[in-house]
Tab-separated table of C-alpha atoms and ligand atoms in Angstrom:
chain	number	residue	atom	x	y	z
A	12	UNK	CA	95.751	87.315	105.489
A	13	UNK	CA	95.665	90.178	108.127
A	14	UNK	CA	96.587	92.799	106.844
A	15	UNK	CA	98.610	94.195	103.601
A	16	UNK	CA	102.119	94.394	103.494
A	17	UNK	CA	102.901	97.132	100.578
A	18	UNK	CA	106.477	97.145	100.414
A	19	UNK	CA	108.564	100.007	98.685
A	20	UNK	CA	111.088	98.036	96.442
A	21	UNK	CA	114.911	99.785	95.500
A	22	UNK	CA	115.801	97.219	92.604
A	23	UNK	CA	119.684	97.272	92.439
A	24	UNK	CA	120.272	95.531	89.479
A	25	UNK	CA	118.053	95.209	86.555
A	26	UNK	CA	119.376	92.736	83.879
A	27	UNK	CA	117.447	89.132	82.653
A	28	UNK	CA	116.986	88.232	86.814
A	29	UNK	CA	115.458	91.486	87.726
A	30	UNK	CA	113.474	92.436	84.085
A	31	UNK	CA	111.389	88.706	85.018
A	32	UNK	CA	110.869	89.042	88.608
A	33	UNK	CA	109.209	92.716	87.819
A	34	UNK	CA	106.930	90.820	85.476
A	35	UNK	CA	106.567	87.900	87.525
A	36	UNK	CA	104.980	89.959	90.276
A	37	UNK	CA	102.832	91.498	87.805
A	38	UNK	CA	101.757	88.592	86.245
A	39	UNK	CA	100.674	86.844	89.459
A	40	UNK	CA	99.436	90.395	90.998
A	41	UNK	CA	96.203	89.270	91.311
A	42	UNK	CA	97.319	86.458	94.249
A	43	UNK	CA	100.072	88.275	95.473
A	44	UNK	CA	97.316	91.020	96.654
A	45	UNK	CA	94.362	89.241	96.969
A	46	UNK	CA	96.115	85.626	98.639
A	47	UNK	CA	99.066	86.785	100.403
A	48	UNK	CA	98.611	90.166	101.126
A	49	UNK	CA	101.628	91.467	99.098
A	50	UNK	CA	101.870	94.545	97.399
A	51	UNK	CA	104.673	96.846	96.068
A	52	UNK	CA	105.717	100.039	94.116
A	53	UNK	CA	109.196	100.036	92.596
A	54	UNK	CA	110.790	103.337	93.773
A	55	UNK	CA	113.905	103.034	92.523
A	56	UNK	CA	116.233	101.078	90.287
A	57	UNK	CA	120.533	101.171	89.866
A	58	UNK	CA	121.992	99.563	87.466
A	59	UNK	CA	125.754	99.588	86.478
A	60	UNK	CA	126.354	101.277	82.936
A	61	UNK	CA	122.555	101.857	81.934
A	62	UNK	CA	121.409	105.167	85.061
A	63	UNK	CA	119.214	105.094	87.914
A	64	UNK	CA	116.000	106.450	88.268
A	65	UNK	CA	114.325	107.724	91.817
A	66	UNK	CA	110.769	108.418	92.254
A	67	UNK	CA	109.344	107.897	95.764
A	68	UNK	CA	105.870	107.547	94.186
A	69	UNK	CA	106.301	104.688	92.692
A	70	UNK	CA	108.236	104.646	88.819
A	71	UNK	CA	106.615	103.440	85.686
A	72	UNK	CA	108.307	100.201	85.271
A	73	UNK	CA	106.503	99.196	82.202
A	74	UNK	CA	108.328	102.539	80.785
A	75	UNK	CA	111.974	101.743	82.195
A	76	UNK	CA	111.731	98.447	80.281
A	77	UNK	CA	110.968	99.897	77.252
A	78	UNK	CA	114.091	102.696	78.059
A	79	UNK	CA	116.219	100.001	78.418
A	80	UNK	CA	114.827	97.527	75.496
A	81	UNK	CA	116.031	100.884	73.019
A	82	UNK	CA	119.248	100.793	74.513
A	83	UNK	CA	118.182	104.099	76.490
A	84	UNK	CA	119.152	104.969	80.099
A	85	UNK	CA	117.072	105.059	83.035
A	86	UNK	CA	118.259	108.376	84.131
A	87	UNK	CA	115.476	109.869	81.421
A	88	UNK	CA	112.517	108.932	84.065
A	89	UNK	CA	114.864	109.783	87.311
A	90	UNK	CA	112.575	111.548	89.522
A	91	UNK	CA	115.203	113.203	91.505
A	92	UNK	CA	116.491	114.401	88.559
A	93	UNK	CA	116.835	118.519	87.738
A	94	UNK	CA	113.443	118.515	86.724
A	95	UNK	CA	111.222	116.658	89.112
A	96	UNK	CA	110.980	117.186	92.717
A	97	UNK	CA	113.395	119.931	93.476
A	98	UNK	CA	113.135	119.007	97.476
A	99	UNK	CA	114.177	115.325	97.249
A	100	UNK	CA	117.429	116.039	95.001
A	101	UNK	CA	118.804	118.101	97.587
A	102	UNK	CA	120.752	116.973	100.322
A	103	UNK	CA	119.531	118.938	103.156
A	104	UNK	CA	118.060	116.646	105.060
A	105	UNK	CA	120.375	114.952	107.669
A	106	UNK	CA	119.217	111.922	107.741
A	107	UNK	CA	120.166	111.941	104.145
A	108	UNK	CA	124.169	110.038	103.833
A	109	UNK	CA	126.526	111.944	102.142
A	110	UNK	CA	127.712	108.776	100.045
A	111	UNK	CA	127.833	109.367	96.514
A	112	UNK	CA	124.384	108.359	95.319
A	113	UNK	CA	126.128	107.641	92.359
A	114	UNK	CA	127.514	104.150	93.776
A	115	UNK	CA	124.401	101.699	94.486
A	116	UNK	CA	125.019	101.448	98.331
A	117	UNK	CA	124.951	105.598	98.326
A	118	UNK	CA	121.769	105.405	96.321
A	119	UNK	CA	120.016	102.487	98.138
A	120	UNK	CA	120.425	105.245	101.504
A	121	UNK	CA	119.481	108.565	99.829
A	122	UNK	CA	116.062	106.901	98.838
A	123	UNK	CA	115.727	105.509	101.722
A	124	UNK	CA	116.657	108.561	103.959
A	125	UNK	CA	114.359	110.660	101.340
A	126	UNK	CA	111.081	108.011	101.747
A	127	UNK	CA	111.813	108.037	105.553
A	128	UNK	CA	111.893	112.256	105.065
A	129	UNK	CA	108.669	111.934	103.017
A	130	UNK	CA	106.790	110.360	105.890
A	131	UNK	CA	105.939	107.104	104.631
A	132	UNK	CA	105.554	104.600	106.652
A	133	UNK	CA	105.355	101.705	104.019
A	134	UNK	CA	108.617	99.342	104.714
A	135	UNK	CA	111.496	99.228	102.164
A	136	UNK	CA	112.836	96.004	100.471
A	137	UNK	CA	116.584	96.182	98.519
A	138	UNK	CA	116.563	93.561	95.870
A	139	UNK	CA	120.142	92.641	94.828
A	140	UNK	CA	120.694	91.332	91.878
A	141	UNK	CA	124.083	92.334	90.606
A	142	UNK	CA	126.002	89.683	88.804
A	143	UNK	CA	128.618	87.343	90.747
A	144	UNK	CA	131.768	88.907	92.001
A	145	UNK	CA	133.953	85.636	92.589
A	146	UNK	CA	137.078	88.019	94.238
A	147	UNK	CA	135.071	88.751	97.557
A	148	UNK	CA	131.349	89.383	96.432
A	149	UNK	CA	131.664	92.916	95.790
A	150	UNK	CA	129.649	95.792	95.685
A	151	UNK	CA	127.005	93.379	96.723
A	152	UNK	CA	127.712	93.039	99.672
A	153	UNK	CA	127.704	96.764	100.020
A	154	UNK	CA	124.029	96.734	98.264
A	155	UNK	CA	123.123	94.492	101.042
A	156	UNK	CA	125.227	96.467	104.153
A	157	UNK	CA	123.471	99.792	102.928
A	158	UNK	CA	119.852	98.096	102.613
A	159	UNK	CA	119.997	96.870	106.083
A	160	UNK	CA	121.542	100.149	107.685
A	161	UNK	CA	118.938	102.187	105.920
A	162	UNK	CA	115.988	99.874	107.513
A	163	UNK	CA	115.195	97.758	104.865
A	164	UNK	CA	114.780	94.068	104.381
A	165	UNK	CA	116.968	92.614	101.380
A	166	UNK	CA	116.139	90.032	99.336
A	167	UNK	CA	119.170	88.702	96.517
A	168	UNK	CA	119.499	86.001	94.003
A	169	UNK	CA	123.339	87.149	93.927
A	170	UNK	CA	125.480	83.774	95.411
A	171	UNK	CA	127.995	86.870	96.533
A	172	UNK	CA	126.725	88.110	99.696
A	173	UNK	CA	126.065	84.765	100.865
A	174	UNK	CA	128.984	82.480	99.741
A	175	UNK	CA	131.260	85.705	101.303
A	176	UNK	CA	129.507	87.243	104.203
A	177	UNK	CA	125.978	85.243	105.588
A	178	UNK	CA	127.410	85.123	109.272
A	179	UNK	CA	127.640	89.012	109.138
A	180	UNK	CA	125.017	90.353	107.118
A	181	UNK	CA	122.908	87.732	108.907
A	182	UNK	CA	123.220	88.956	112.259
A	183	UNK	CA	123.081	92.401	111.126
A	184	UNK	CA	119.600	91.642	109.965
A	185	UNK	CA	118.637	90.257	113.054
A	186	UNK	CA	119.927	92.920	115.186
A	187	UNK	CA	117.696	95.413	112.977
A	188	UNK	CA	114.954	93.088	112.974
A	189	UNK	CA	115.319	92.941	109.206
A	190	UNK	CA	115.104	90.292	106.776
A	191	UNK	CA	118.375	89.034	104.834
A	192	UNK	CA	117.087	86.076	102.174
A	193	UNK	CA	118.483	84.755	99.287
A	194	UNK	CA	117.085	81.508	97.649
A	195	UNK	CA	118.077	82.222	94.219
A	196	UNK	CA	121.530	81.841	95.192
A	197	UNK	CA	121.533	78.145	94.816
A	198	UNK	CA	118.823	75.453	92.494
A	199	UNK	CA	116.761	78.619	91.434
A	200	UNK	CA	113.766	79.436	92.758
A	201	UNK	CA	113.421	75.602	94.393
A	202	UNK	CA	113.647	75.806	97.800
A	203	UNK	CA	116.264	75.278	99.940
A	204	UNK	CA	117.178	77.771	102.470
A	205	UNK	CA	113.789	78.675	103.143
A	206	UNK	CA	112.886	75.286	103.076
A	207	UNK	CA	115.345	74.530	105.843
A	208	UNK	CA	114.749	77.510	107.520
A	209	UNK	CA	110.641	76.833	107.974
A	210	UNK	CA	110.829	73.256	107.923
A	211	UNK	CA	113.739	71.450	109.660
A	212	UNK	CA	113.883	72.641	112.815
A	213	UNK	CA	116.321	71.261	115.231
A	214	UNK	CA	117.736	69.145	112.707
A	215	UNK	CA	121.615	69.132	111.930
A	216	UNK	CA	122.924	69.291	108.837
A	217	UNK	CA	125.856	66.968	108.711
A	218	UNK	CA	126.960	67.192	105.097
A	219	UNK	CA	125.688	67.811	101.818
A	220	UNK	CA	126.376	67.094	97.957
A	221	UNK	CA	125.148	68.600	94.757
A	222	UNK	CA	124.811	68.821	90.999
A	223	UNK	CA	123.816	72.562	91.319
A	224	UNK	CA	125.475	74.294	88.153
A	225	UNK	CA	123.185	73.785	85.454
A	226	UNK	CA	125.816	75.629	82.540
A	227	UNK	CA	128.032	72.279	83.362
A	228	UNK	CA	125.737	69.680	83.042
A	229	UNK	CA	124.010	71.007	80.310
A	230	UNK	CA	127.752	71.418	78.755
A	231	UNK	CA	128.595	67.736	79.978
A	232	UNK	CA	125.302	66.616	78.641
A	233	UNK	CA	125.505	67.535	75.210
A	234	UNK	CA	129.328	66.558	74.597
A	235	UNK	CA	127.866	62.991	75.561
A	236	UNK	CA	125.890	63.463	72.490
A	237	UNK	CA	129.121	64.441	70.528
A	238	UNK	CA	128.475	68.421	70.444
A	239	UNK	CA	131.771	70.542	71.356
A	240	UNK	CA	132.235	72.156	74.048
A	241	UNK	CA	132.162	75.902	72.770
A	242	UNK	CA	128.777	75.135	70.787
A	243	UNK	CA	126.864	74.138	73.992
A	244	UNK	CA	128.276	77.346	76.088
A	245	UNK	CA	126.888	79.282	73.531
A	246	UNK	CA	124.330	78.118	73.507
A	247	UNK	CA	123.694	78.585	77.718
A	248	UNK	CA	124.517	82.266	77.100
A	249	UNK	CA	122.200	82.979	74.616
A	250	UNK	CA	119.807	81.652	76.771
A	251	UNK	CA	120.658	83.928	79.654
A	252	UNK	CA	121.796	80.821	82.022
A	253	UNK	CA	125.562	80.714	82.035
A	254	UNK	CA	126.711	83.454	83.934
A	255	UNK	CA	127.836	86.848	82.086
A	256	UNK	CA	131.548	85.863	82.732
A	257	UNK	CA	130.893	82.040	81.518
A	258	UNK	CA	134.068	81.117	82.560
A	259	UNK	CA	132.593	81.315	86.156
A	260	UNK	CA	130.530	78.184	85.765
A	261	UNK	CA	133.307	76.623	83.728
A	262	UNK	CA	136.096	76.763	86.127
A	263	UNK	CA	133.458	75.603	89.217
A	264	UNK	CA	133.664	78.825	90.499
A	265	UNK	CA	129.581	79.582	90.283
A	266	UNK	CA	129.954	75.919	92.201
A	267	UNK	CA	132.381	77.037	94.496
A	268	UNK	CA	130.262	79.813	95.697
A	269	UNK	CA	126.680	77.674	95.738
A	270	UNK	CA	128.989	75.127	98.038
A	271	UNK	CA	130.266	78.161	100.246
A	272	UNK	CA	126.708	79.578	100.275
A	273	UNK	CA	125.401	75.740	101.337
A	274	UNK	CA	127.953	75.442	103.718
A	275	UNK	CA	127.482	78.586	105.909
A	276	UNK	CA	123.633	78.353	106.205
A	277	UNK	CA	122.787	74.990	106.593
A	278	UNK	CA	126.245	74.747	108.346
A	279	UNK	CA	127.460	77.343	109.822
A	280	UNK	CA	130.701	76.854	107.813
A	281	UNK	CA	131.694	80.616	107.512
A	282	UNK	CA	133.703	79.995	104.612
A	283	UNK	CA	134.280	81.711	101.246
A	284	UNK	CA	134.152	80.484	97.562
A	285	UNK	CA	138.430	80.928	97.474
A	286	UNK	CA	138.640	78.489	100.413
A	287	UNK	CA	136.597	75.810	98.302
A	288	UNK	CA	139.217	73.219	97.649
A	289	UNK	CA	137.790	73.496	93.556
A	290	UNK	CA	138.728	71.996	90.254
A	291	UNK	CA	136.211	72.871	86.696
A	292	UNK	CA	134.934	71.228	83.308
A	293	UNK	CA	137.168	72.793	81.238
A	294	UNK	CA	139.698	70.011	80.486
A	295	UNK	CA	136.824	67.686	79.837
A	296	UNK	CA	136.985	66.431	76.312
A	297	UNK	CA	134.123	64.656	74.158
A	298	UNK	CA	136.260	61.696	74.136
A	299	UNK	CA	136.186	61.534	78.031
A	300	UNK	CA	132.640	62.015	78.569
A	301	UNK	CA	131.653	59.463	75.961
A	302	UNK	CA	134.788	57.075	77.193
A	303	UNK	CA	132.997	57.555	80.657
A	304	UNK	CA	129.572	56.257	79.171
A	305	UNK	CA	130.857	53.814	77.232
A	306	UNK	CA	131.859	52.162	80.813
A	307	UNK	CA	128.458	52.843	81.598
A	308	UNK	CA	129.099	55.770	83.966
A	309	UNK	CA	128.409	59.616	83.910
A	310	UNK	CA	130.913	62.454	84.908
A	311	UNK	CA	129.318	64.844	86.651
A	312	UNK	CA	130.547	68.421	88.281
A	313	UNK	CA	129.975	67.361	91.631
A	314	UNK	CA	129.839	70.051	94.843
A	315	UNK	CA	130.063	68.498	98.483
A	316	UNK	CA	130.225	69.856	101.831
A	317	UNK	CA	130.983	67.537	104.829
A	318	UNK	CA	131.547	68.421	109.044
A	319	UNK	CA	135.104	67.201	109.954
A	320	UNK	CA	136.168	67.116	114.052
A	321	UNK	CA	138.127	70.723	112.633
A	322	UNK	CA	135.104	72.337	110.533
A	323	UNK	CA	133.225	72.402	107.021
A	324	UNK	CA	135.065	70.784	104.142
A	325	UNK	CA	134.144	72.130	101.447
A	326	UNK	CA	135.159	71.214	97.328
A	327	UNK	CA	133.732	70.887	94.011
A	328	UNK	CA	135.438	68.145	91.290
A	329	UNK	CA	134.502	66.287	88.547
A	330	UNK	CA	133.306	62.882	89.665
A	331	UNK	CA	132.639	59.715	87.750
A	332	UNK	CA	129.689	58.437	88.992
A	333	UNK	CA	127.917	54.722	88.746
A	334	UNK	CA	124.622	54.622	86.538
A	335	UNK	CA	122.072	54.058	89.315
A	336	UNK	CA	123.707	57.230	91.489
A	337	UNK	CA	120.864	59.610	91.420
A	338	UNK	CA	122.610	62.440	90.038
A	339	UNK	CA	123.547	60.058	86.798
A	340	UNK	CA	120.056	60.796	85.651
A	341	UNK	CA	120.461	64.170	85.552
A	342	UNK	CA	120.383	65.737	82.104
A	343	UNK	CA	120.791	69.542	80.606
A	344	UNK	CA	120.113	72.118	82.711
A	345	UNK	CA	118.813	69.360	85.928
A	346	UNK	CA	120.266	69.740	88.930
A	347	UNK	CA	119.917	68.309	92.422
A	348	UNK	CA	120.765	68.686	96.067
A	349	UNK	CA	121.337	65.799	98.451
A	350	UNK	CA	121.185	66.703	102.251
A	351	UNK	CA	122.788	64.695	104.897
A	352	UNK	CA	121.292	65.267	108.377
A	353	UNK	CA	120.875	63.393	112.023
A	354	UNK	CA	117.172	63.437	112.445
A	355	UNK	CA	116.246	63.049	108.799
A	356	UNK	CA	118.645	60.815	106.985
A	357	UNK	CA	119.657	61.507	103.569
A	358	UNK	CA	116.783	63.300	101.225
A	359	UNK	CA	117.058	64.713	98.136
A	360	UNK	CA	115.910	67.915	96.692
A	361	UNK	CA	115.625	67.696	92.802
A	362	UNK	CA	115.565	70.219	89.661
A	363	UNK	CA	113.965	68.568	86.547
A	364	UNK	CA	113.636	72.486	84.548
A	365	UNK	CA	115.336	75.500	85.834
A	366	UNK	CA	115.980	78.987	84.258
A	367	UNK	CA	115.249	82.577	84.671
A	368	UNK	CA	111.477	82.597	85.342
A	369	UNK	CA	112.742	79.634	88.222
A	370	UNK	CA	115.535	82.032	89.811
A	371	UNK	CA	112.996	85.327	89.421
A	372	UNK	CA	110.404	83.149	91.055
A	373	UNK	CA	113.094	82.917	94.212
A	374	UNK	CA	112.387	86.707	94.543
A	375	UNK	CA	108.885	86.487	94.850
A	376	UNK	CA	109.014	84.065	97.207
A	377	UNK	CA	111.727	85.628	99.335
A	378	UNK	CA	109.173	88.625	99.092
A	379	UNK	CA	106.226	86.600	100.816
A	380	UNK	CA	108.426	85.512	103.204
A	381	UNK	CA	109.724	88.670	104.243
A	382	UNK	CA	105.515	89.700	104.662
A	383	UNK	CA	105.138	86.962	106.486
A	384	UNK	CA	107.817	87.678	108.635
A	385	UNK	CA	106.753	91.312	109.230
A	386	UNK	CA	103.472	90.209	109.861
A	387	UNK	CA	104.513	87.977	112.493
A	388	UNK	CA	108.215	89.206	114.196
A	389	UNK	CA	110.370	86.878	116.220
A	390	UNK	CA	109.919	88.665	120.015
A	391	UNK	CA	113.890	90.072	120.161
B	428	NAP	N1	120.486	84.129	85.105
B	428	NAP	C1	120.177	83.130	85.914
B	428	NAP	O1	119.520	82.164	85.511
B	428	NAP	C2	120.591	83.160	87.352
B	428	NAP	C3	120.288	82.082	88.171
B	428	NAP	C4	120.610	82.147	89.535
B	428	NAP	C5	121.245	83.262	90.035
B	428	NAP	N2	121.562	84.288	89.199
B	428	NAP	C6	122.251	85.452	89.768
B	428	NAP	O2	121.417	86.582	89.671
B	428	NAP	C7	122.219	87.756	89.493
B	428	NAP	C8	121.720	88.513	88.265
B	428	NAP	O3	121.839	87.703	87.120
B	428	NAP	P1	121.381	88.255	85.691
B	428	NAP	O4	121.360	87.087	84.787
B	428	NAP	O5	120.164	89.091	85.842
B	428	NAP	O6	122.621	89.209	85.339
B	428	NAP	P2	122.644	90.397	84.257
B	428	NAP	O7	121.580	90.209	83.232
B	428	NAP	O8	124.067	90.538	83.829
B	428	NAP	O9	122.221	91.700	85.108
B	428	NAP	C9	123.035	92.262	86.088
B	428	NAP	C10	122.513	93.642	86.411
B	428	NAP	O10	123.327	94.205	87.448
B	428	NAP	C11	123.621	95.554	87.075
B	428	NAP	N3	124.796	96.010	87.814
B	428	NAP	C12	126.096	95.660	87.682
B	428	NAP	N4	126.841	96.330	88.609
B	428	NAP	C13	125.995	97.125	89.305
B	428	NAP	C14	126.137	98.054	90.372
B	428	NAP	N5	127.316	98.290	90.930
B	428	NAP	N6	125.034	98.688	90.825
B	428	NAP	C15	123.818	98.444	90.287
B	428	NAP	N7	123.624	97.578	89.288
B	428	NAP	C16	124.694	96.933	88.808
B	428	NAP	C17	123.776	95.502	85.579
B	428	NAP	O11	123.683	96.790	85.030
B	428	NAP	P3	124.376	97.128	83.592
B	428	NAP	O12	123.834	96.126	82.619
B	428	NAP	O13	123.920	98.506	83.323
B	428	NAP	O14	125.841	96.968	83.822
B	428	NAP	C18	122.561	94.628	85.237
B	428	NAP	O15	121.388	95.406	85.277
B	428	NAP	C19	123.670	87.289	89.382
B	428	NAP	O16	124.308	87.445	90.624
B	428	NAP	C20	123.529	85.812	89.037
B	428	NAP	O17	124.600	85.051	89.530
B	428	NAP	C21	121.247	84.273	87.876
């Protein structure tokens, strides 16, 4: 690889995602560097109720776990803070904005505006990942706005920004000549936008359909084998999988959102998670999922997208499917993607183990791909 591509990182958000992709890229450091040319500081992270810490020199991340494994706050290492670095606290400079830096979005610009004031040269990368706001995909989308007006490339494994606003902040990353990616948002760190981005050019995506929830079929899975309901969500949340408001992926909203999120990139749908005609899993009894194998079928939370003469149709339902369908042999946590195009037929994209390493691994590769693309930019 020509050439390194040491990016500056501004973590917003740093819960089970974030805490895995930080070891994730130290764990595979060694290829990162020597294979694909990748290397990073952290220089800042937000979070929501545990402080910030700034420090354009790179922070000590190994130390901000360990703050926030004792329940401490990261404003203890903050490198703007009264103690350190008089000259970057202040607000002098112009170029620094005079949004709170106590919201994310205002932080995400003062450390930009104060790297940018420090002379270096080394490009910035926001990565989002704030949990799920189903109401309109709030403050990420903010996160995202403020990365890309402050000249840096943003990389999210938030469904928010993308299921809400991908027509926007997509253009507004091409206009900067910026990067806007997000394959966590949907199947983890198995790829599927950039997949379709890099590898199906000129095709058209007519439709889609997808077991992508894996809270739901894991839930769905386990009443088949008589366990209730509660016991199995539980379980999904101790494991860091269902979302932190679990009754997200029970009501099909976290479905709703992958669908919208589907639907606007691979179809240019520019819809939202509220206009995804939607229905959940909780009214599902063990009595219906067994009564549905005993007929030897599955029920299955089921997420389709399909181009009408008028648009995108978007919904996600509970469907009773036949035992040969593919997504019958889903089990747990599996999920899968079915893509209906014009050049390529039907294929399938399928997720036999998923889970947090999985969805941090999206960040790192969203990371080589925005190297790759800096390395080699589209002529405007
Ligand atoms: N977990 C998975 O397997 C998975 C899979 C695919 C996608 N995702 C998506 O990835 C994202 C992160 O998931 P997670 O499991 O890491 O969630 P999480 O553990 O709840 O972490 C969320 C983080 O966001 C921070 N936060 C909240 N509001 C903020 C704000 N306004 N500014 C800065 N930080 C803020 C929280 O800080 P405090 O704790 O201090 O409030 C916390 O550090 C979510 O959008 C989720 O949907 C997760």
């Amino acid at each position: 690889v020509s050439g390194t591509f040491g990016a500056d990182l501004i973590l917003v958000g740093f819960g089970n995602v974030c805490r895995r992709f930080v070891r994730l890229l130290e764990e595979r450091a060694e290829e990162l560097r020597g294979v694909h040319g990748v290397d990073w500081r952290i220089i800042a992270i937000a979070t929501g109720r545990h402080g910030s810490a700034r420090g354009l020199r790179g922070l000590d991340v190994t130390r901000a776990l360990d703050l926030l494994e004792r329940g401490g706050s990261l404003d203890e290492i903050d490198g703007f803070g009264p103690a350190a670095m008089p000259a970057l606290r202040e607000t002098a400079d112009p170029r620094v904005p005079a949004s709170s830096p106590r919201s994310s979005a205002g932080l995400i610009g003062q450390v930009a505006a104060a790297a940018r004031a420090a002379g270096s040269p080394r490009p910035l990368v926001v990565v989002e990942t704030t949990v799920l706001d189903i109401n309109a995909g709030q403050p990420a989308i903010d996160h995202v706005r403020a990365g890309l007006r402050a000249g840096a490339h943003v990389i999210t494994a938030n469904k928010g920004p993308v299921a809400f606003a991908h027509a926007e902040l997509t253009a507004m990353a091409r206009s900067a000549g910026l990067c806007f990616l997000f394959e966590g948002a949907v199947m983890d760190g198995i790829p599927v936008f950039n997949m379709a981005a890099a590898a199906l050019p000129a095709v058209q995506v007519e439709g889609f359909s997808g077991v992508v929830n894996s809270t739901t079929n894991f839930i769905i899975t386990a009443m088949e084998n008589g366990r209730e309901f509660a016991e199995s969500l539980a379980e999904m949340q101790a494991a860091g999988i269902a979302e932190a408001d679990a009754s997200l992926d029970v009501d099909g909203w976290d479905g709703a959102a992958k669908a919208a999120a589907l639907a606007n990139v691979l179809m240019n749908a520019g819809t939202t998670p509220q206009q995804v005609e939607r229905s959940g899993i909780g009214h599902l009894t063990v009595a219906d999922v067994q009564g549905a194998v005993a007929k030897g079928r599955r029920l299955k939370l089921v997420a389709r997208g399909r181009r009408t003469g008028s648009g995108v149709t978007v919904r996600v339902s509970v469907e009773e499917l036949p035992a040969n369908h593919l997504f019958s042999t889903l089990d747990g946590q599996q999920n899968a993607l079915v893509l209906e195009t014009d050049l390529l037929g039907d294929f399938a994209i399928v997720q036999l183990g998923g889970g947090l390493t999985q969805t941090a691994y999206a960040l790192v590769t969203d990371l080589v791909a925005v190297a790759r693309a800096a390395r080699h930019p589209l002529e405007p």
